[in-house]
mmCIF file of C-alpha atoms in Angstrom:
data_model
loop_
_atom_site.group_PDB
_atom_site.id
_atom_site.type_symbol
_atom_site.label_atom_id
_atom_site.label_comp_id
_atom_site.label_asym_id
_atom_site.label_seq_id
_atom_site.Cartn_x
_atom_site.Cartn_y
_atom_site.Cartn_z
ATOM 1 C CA UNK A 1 -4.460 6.942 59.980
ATOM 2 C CA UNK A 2 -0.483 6.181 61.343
ATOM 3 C CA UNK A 3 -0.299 2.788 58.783
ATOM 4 C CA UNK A 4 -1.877 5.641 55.934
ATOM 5 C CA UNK A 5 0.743 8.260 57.187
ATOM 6 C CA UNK A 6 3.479 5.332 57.128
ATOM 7 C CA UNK A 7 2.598 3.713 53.726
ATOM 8 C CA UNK A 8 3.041 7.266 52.783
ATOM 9 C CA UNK A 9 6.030 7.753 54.335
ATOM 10 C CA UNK A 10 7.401 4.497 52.600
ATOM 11 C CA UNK A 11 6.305 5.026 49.041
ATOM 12 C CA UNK A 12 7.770 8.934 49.278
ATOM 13 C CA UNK A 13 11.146 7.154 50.262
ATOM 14 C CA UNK A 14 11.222 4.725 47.719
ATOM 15 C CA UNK A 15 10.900 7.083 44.806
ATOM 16 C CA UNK A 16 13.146 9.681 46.867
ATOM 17 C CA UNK A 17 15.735 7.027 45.994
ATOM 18 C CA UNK A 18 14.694 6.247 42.549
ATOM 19 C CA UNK A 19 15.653 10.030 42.106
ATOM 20 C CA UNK A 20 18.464 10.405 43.860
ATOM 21 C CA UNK A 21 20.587 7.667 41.669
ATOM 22 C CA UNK A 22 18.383 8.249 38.227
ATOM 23 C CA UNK A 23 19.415 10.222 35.272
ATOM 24 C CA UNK A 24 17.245 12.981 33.916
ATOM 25 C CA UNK A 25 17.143 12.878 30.455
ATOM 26 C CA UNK A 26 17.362 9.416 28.640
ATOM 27 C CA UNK A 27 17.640 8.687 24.608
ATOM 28 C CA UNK A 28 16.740 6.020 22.814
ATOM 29 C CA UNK A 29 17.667 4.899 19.691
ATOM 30 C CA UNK A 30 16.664 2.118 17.161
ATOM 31 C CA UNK A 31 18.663 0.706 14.192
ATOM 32 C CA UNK A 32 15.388 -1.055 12.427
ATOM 33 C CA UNK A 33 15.963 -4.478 11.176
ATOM 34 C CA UNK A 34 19.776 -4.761 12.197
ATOM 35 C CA UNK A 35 20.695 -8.437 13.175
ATOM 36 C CA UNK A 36 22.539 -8.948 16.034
ATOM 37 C CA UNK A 37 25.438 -11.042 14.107
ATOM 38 C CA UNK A 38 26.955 -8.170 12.464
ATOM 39 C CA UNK A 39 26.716 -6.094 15.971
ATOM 40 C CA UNK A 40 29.124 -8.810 17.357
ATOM 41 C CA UNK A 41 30.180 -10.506 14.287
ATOM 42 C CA UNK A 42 30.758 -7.768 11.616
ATOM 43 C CA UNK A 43 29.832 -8.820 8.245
ATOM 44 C CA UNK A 44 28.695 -12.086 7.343
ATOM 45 C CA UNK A 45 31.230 -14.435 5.230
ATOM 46 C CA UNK A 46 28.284 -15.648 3.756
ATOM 47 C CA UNK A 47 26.765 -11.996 2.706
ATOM 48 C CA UNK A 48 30.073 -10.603 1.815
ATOM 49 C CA UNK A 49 31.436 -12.527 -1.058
ATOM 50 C CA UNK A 50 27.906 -12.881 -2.551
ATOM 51 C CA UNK A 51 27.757 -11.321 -5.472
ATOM 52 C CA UNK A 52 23.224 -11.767 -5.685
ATOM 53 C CA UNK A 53 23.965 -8.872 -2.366
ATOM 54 C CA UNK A 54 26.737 -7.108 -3.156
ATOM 55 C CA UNK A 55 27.878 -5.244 -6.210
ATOM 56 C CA UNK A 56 31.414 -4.835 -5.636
ATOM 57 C CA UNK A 57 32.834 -7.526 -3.081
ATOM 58 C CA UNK A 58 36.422 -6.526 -3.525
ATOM 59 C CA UNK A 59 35.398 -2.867 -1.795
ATOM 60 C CA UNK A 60 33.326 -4.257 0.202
ATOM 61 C CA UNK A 61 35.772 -7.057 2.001
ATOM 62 C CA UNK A 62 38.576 -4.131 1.799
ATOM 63 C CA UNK A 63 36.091 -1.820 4.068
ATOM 64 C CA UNK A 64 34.485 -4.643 6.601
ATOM 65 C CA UNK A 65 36.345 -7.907 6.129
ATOM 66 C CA UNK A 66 38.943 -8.895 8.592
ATOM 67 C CA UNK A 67 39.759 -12.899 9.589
ATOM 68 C CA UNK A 68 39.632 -11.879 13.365
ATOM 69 C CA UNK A 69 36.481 -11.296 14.615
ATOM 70 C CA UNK A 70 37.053 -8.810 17.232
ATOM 71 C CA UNK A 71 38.676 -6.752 14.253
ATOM 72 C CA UNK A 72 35.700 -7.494 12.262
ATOM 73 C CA UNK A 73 33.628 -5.614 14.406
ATOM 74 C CA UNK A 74 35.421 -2.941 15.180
ATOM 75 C CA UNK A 75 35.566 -2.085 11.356
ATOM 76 C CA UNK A 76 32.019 -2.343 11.127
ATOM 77 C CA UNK A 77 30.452 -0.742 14.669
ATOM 78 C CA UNK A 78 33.774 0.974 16.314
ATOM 79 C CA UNK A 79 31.554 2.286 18.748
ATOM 80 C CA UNK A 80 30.173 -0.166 20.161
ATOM 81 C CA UNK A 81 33.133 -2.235 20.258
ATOM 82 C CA UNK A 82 34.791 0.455 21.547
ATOM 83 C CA UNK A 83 33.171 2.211 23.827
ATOM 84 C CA UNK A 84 29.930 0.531 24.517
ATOM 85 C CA UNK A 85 31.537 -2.787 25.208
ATOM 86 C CA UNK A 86 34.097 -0.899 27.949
ATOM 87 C CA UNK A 87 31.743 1.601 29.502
ATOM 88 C CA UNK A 88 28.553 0.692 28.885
ATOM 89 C CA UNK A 89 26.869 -2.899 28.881
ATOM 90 C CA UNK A 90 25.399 -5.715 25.269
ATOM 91 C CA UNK A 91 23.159 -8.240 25.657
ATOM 92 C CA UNK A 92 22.473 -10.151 22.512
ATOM 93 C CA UNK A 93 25.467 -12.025 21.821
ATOM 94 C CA UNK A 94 23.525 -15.302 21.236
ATOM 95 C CA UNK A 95 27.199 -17.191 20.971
ATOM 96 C CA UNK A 96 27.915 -15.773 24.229
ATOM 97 C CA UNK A 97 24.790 -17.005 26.107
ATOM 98 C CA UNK A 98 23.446 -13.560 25.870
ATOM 99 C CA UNK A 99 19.778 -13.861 24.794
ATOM 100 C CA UNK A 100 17.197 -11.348 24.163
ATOM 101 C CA UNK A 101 14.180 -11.496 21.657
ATOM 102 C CA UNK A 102 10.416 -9.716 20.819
ATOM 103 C CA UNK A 103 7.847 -11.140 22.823
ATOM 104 C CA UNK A 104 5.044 -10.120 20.010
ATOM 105 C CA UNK A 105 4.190 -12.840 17.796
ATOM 106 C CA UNK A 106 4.291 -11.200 14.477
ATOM 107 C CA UNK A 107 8.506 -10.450 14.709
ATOM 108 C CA UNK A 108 7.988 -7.316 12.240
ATOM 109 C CA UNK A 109 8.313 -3.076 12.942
ATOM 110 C CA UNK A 110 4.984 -1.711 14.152
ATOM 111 C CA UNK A 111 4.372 -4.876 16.713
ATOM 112 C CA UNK A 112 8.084 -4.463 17.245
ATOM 113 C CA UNK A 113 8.090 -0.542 17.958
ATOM 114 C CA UNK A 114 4.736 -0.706 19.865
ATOM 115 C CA UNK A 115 6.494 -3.069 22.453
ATOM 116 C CA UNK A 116 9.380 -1.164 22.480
ATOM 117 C CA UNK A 117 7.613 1.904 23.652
ATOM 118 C CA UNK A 118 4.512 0.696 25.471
ATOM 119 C CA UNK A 119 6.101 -2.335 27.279
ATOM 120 C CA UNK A 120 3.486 -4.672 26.557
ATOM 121 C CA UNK A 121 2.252 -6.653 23.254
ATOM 122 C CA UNK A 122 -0.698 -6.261 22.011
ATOM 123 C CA UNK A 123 -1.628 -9.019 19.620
ATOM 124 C CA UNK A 124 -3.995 -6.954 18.160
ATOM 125 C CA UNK A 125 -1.411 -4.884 16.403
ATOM 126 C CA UNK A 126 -0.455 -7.408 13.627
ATOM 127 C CA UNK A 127 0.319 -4.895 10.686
ATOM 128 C CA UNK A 128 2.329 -2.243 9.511
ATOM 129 C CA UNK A 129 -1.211 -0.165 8.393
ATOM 130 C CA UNK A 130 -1.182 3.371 9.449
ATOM 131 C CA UNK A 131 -3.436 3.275 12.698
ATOM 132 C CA UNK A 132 -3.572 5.154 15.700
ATOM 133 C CA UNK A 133 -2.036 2.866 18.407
ATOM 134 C CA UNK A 134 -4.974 2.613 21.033
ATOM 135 C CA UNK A 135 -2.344 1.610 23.617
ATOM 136 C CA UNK A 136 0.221 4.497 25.635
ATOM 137 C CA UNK A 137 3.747 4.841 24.818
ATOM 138 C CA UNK A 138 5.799 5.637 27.533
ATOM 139 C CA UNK A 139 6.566 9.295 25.357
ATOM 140 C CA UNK A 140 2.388 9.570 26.188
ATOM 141 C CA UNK A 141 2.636 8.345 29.540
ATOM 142 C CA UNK A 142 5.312 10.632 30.575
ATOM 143 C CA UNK A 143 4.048 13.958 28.912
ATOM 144 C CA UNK A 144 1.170 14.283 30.906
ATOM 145 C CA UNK A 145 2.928 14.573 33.875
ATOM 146 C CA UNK A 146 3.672 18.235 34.845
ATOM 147 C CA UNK A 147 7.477 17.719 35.009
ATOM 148 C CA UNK A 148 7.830 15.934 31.582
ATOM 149 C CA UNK A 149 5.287 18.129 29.931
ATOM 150 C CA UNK A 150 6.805 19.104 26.269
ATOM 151 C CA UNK A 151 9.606 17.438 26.991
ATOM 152 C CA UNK A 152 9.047 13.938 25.240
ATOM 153 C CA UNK A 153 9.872 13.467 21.781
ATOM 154 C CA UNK A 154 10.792 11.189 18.463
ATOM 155 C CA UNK A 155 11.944 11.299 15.157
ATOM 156 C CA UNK A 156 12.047 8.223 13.144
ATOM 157 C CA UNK A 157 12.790 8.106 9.472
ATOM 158 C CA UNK A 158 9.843 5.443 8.756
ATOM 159 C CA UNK A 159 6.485 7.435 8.102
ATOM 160 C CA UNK A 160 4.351 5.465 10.361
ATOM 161 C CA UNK A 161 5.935 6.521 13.330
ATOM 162 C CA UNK A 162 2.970 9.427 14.208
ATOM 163 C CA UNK A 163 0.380 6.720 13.891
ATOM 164 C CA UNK A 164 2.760 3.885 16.746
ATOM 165 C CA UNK A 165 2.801 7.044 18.798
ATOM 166 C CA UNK A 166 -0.658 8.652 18.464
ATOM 167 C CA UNK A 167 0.134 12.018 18.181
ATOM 168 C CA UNK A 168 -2.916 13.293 17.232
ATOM 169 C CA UNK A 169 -4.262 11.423 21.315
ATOM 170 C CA UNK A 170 -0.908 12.122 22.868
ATOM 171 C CA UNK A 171 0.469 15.412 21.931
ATOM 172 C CA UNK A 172 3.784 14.069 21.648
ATOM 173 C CA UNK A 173 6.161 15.727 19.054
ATOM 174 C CA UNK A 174 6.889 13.584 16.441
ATOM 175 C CA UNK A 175 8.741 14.100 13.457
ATOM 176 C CA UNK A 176 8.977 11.253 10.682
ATOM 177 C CA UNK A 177 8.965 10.120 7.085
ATOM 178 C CA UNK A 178 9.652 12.909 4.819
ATOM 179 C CA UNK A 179 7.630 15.699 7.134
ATOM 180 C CA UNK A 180 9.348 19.325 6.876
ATOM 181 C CA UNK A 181 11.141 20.084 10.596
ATOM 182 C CA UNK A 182 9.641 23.593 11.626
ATOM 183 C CA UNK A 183 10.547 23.451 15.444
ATOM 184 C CA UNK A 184 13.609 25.132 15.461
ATOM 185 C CA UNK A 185 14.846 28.178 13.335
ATOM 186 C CA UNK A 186 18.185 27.855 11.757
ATOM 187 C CA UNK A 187 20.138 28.345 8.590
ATOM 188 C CA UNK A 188 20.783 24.696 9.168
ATOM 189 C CA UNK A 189 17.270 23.246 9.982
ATOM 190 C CA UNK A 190 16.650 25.492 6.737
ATOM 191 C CA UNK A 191 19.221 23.796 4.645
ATOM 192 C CA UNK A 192 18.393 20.377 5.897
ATOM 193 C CA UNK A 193 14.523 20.656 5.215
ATOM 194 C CA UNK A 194 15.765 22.079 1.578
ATOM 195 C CA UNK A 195 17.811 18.996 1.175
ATOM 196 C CA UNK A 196 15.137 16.470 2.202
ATOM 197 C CA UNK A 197 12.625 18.435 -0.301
ATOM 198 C CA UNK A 198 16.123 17.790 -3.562
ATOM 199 C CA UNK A 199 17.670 14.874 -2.618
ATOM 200 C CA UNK A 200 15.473 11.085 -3.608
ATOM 201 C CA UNK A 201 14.631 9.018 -1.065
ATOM 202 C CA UNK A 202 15.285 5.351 -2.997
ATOM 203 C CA UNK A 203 11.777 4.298 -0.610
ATOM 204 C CA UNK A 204 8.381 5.957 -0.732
ATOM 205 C CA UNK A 205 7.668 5.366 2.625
ATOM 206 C CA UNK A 206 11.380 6.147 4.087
ATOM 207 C CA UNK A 207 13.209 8.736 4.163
ATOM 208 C CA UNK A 208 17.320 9.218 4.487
ATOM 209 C CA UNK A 209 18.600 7.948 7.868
ATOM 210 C CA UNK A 210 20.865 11.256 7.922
ATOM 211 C CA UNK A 211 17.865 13.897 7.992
ATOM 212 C CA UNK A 212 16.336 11.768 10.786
ATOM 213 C CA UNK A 213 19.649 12.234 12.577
ATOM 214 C CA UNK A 214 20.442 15.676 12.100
ATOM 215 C CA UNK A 215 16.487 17.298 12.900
ATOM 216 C CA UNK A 216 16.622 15.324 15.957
ATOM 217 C CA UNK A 217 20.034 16.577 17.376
ATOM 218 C CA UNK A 218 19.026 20.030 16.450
ATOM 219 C CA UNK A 219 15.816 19.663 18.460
ATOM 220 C CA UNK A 220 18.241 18.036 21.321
ATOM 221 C CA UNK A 221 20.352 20.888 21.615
ATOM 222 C CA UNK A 222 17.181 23.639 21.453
ATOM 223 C CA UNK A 223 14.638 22.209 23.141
ATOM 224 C CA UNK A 224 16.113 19.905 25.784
ATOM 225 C CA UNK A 225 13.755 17.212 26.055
ATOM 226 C CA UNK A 226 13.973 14.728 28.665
ATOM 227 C CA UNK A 227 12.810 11.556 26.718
ATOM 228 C CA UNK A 228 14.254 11.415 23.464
ATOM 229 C CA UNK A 229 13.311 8.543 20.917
ATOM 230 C CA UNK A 230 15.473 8.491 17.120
ATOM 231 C CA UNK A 231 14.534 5.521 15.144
ATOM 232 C CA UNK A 232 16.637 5.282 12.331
ATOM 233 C CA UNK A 233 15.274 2.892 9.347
ATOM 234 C CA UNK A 234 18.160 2.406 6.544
ATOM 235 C CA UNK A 235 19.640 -0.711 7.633
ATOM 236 C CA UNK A 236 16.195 -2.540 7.602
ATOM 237 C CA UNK A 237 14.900 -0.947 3.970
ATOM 238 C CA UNK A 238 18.556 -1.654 2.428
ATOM 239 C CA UNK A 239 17.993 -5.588 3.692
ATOM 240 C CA UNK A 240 14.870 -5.567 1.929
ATOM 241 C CA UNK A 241 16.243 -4.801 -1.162
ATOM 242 C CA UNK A 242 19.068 -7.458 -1.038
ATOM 243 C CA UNK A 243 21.631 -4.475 -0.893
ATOM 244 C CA UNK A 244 24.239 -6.246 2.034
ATOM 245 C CA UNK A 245 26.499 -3.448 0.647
ATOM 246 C CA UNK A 246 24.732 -0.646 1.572
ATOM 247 C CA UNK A 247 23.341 -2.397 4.646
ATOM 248 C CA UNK A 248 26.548 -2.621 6.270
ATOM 249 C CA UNK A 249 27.635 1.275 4.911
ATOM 250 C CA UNK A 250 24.077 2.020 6.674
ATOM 251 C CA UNK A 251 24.953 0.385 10.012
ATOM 252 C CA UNK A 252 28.822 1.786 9.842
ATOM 253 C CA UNK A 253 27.046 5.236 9.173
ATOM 254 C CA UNK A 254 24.655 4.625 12.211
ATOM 255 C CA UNK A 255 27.526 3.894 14.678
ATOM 256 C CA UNK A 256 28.970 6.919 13.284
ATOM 257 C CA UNK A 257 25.203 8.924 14.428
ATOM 258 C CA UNK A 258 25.400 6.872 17.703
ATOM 259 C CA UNK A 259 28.674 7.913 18.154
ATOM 260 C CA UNK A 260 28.351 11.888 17.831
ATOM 261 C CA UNK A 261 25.286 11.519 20.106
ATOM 262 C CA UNK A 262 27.037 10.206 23.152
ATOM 263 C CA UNK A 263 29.712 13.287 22.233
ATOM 264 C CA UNK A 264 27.374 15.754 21.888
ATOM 265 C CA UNK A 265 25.350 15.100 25.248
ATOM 266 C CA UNK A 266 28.420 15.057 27.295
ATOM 267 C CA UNK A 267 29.410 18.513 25.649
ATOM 268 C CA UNK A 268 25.817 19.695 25.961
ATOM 269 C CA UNK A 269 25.020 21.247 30.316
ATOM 270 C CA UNK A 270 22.231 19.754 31.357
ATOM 271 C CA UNK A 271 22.822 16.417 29.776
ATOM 272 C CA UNK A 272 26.599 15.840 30.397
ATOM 273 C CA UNK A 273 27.237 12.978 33.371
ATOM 274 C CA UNK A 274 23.129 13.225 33.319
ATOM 275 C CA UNK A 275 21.992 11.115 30.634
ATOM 276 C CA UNK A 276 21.575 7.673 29.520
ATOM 277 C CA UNK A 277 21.546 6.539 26.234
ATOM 278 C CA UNK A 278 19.937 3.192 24.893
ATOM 279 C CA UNK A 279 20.127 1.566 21.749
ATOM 280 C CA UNK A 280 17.991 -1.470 20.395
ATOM 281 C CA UNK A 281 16.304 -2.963 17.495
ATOM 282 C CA UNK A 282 12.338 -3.736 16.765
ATOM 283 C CA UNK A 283 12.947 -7.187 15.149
ATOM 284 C CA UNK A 284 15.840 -9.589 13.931
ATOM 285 C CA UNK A 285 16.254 -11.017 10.578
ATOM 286 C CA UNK A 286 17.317 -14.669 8.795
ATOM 287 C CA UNK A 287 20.896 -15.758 9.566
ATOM 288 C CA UNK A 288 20.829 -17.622 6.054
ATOM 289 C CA UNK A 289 21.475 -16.472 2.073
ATOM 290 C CA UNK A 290 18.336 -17.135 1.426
ATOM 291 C CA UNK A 291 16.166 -15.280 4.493
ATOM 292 C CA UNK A 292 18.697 -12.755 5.831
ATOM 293 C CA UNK A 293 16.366 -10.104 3.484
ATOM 294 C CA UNK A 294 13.118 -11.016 5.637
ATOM 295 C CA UNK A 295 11.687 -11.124 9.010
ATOM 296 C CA UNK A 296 8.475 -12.360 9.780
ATOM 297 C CA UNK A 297 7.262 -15.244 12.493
ATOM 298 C CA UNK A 298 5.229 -18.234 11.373
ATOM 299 C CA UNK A 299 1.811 -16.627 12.074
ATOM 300 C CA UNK A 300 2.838 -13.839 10.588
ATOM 301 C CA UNK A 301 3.221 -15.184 7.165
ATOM 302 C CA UNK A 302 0.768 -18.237 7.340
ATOM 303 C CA UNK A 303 -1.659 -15.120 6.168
ATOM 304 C CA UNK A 304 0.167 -14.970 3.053
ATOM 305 C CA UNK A 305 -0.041 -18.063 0.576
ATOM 306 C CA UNK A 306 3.614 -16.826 -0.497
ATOM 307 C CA UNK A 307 5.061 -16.603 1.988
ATOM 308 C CA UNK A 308 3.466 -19.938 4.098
ATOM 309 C CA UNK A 309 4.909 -21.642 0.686
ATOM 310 C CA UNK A 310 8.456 -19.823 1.161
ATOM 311 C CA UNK A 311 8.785 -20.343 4.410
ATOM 312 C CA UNK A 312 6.734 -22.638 6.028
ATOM 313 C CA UNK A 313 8.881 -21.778 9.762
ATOM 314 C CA UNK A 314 8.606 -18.241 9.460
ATOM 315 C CA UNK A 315 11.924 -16.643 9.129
ATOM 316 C CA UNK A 316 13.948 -18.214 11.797
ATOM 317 C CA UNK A 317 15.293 -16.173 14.418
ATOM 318 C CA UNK A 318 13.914 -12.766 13.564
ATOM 319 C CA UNK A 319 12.650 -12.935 16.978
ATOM 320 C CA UNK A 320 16.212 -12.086 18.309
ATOM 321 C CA UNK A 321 17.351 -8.916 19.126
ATOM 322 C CA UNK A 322 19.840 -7.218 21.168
ATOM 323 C CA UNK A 323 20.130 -4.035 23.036
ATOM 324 C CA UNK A 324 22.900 -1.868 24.251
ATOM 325 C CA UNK A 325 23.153 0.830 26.785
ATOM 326 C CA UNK A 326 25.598 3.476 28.604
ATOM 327 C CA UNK A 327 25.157 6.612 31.110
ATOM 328 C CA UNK A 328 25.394 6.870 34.560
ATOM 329 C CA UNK A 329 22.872 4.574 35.528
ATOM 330 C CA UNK A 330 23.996 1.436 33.797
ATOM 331 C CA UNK A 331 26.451 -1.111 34.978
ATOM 332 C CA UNK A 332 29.721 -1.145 32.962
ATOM 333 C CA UNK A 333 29.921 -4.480 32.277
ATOM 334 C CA UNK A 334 30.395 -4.945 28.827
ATOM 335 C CA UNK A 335 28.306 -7.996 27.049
ATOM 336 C CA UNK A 336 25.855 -9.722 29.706
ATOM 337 C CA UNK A 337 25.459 -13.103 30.029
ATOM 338 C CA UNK A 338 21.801 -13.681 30.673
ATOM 339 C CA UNK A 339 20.676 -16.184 33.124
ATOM 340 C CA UNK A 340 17.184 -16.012 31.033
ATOM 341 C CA UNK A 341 15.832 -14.308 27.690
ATOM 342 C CA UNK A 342 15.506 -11.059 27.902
ATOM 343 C CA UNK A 343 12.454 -9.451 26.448
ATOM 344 C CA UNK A 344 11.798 -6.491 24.140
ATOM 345 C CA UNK A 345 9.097 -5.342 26.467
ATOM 346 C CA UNK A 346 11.471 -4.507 29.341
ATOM 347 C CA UNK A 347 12.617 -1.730 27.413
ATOM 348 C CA UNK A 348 10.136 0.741 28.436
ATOM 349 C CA UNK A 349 10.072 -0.449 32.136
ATOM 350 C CA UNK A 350 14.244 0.039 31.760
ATOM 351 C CA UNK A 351 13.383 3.676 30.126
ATOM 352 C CA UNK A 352 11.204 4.553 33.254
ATOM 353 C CA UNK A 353 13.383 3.291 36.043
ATOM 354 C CA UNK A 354 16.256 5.390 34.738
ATOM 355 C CA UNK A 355 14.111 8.345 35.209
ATOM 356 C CA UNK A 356 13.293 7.484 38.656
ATOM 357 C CA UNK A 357 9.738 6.438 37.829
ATOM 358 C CA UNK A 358 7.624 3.439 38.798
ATOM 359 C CA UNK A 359 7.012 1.585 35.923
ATOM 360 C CA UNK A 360 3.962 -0.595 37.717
ATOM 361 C CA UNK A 361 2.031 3.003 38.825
ATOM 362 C CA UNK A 362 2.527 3.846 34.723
ATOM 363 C CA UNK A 363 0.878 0.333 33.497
ATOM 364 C CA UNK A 364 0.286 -2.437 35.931
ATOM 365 C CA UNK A 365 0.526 -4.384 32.693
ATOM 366 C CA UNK A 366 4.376 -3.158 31.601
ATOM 367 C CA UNK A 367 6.883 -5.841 31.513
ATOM 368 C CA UNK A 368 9.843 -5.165 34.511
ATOM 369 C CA UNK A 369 12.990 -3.645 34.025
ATOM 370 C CA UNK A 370 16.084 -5.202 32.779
ATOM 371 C CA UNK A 371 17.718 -5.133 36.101
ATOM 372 C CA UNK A 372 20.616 -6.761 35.174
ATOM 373 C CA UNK A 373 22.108 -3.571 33.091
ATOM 374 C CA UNK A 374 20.636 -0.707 35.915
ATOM 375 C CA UNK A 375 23.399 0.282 38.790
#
């Protein structure tokens, strides 16, 4: 009974000081499909001056191109290279010696999303169909617990998103593709849902990265959840369509989102000095003219007679991705230099220890932490 009453005693301690450091409230973000050179490289000499990408290079160069790099950058993320880089910490610098990548073997979005949020791959998920996702997302994992009950939530631009999370299983609140947002009443939420109703969509299965963005603050600053996911999906859809131009207005624009986020929770009591943000990707892309549109691993497209023809490798080094992160639980140490590759199925682990939660009594099976970026 004393070694019961001890181990007790012990575990109760441990996650007393979990607590006592960890945030309350964390947000995650995903830009889908954006490569980790223009996050530390800016635009791509190669992409920019190409006129198969890019309809008008002269505006383009005179908006992203500089011949420094760390000016580069800054024209294209400011944010990050600003303020992320200084107060927050990068990993995914592969230049640098800072190395992360997917650890599913497919290297496209619903693999990519499902490790992202459930910590572990699942091999069986090896399509972007609609299907419930038999596995739990953290969102899941966390809303049945008393204290996080209603208070998980995501809104993703890509309509698949309510199948990756299960929200019929989970109960999770999920808001994504082109679904009207009826959880807060405002003249704006109003206007907005109007506007998503007028204004095309150039993808059927996609909508505008700005609706995404402005639902999900709204339901930030009414309903106060404690796990917030926004997935925003131009950047990968514009990449697709061999659009470089609008890809890089896309990820500019995105900064810009990312940017009046980490303003409006440190305006906002209850998440001011309380919250940490994280930002990441579900997949890389080609470095190269002719593969920077795709991502896909070699098993992945062996299926297709295509694409094995294309690309007999797969698309090299869509498997690399990067993350970034900032709040008050995360070392301010700018870009990390990793002493191994870091995995995209530490995110969720990463999520949960921020919130002062074991990730092992979640899913024995979750991936650990990324220790190197937590205080």
């Amino acid at each position: 009974m004393k070694k019961l009453i001890l181990a007790t005693a012990v575990v109760a301690a441990s996650l007393l000081s979990l607590n006592s450091k960890a945030a309350d409230n964390v947000v995650l973000v995903t830009l889908d499909g954006l490569r980790w050179q223009e996050v530390f490289s800016g635009a791509d000499k190669n992409l920019i001056y190409n006129t198969d990408f890019v309809a008008d290079t002269d505006e383009l160069k005179a908006l992203f191109w500089r011949d420094d790099q760390a000016q580069r950058t800054q024209a294209l993320m400011p944010f990050f290279s600003e303020t992320l880089a200084k107060q927050g910490v990068l990993i995914g610098d592969r230049t640098q010696g800072s190395l992360m990548s997917v650890s599913n073997p497919w290297y496209f979005s619903y693999p990519g999303y499902s490790e992202i949020l459930t910590g572990m791959v699942d091999e069986n998920i090896d399509s972007n169909d609609k299907v419930p996702n038999p596995n739990k997302t953290i969102l899941e994992s966390l809303n049945s617990q008393p204290e996080f009950k209603g208070k998980t939530a995501l809104f993703g631009s890509w309509d698949v998103f309510p199948y990756i999370v299960n929200r019929e299983r989970s109960g999770v609140f999920v808001n994504a593709g082109f679904e009207a947002f009826d959880a807060v009443k405002s003249e704006e939420v109003t206007l907005l849902n109007q506007m998503q109703s007028e204004i095309p969509s150039p993808w059927h299965n996609v909508r505008l990265d700005s609706f995404t963005y402005r639902f999900a603050k709204q339901y930030l600053l009414n309903k106060q959840p404690r796990l917030l996911v926004i997935s925003l999906g131009e950047t990968d859809d514009f990449a697709h369509n061999g659009k470089y131009d609008a890809y890089l207005k896309s990820a500019k624009q995105s900064d810009a989102f990312i940017r009046d986020l980490w303003q409006t929770i440190q305006q906002t009591p209850g998440y001011k000095d309380n919250t940490t943000m994280i930002i990441t990707t579900d997949h890389g892309r080609g470095s190269h003219a002719d593969d920077w549109q795709h991502h896909s691993s070699k098993r992945a497209l062996a299926r297709s007679e295509q694409g094995k023809k294309r690309f007999p490798n797969g698309i090299v080094g869509s498997e690399h991705i990067w993350l970034a992160a900032i709040g008050p639980d995360i070392k301010a140490k700018g870009l990390i230099k990793t002493k191994n590759e870091l995995k995209q199925a530490q995110v969720a682990a990463t999520v949960l220890s921020v919130l002062g939660i074991n990730s092992q009594q979640v899913n024995p099976k979750m991936a650990a932490p990324i220790k190197e970026i937590l205080k």
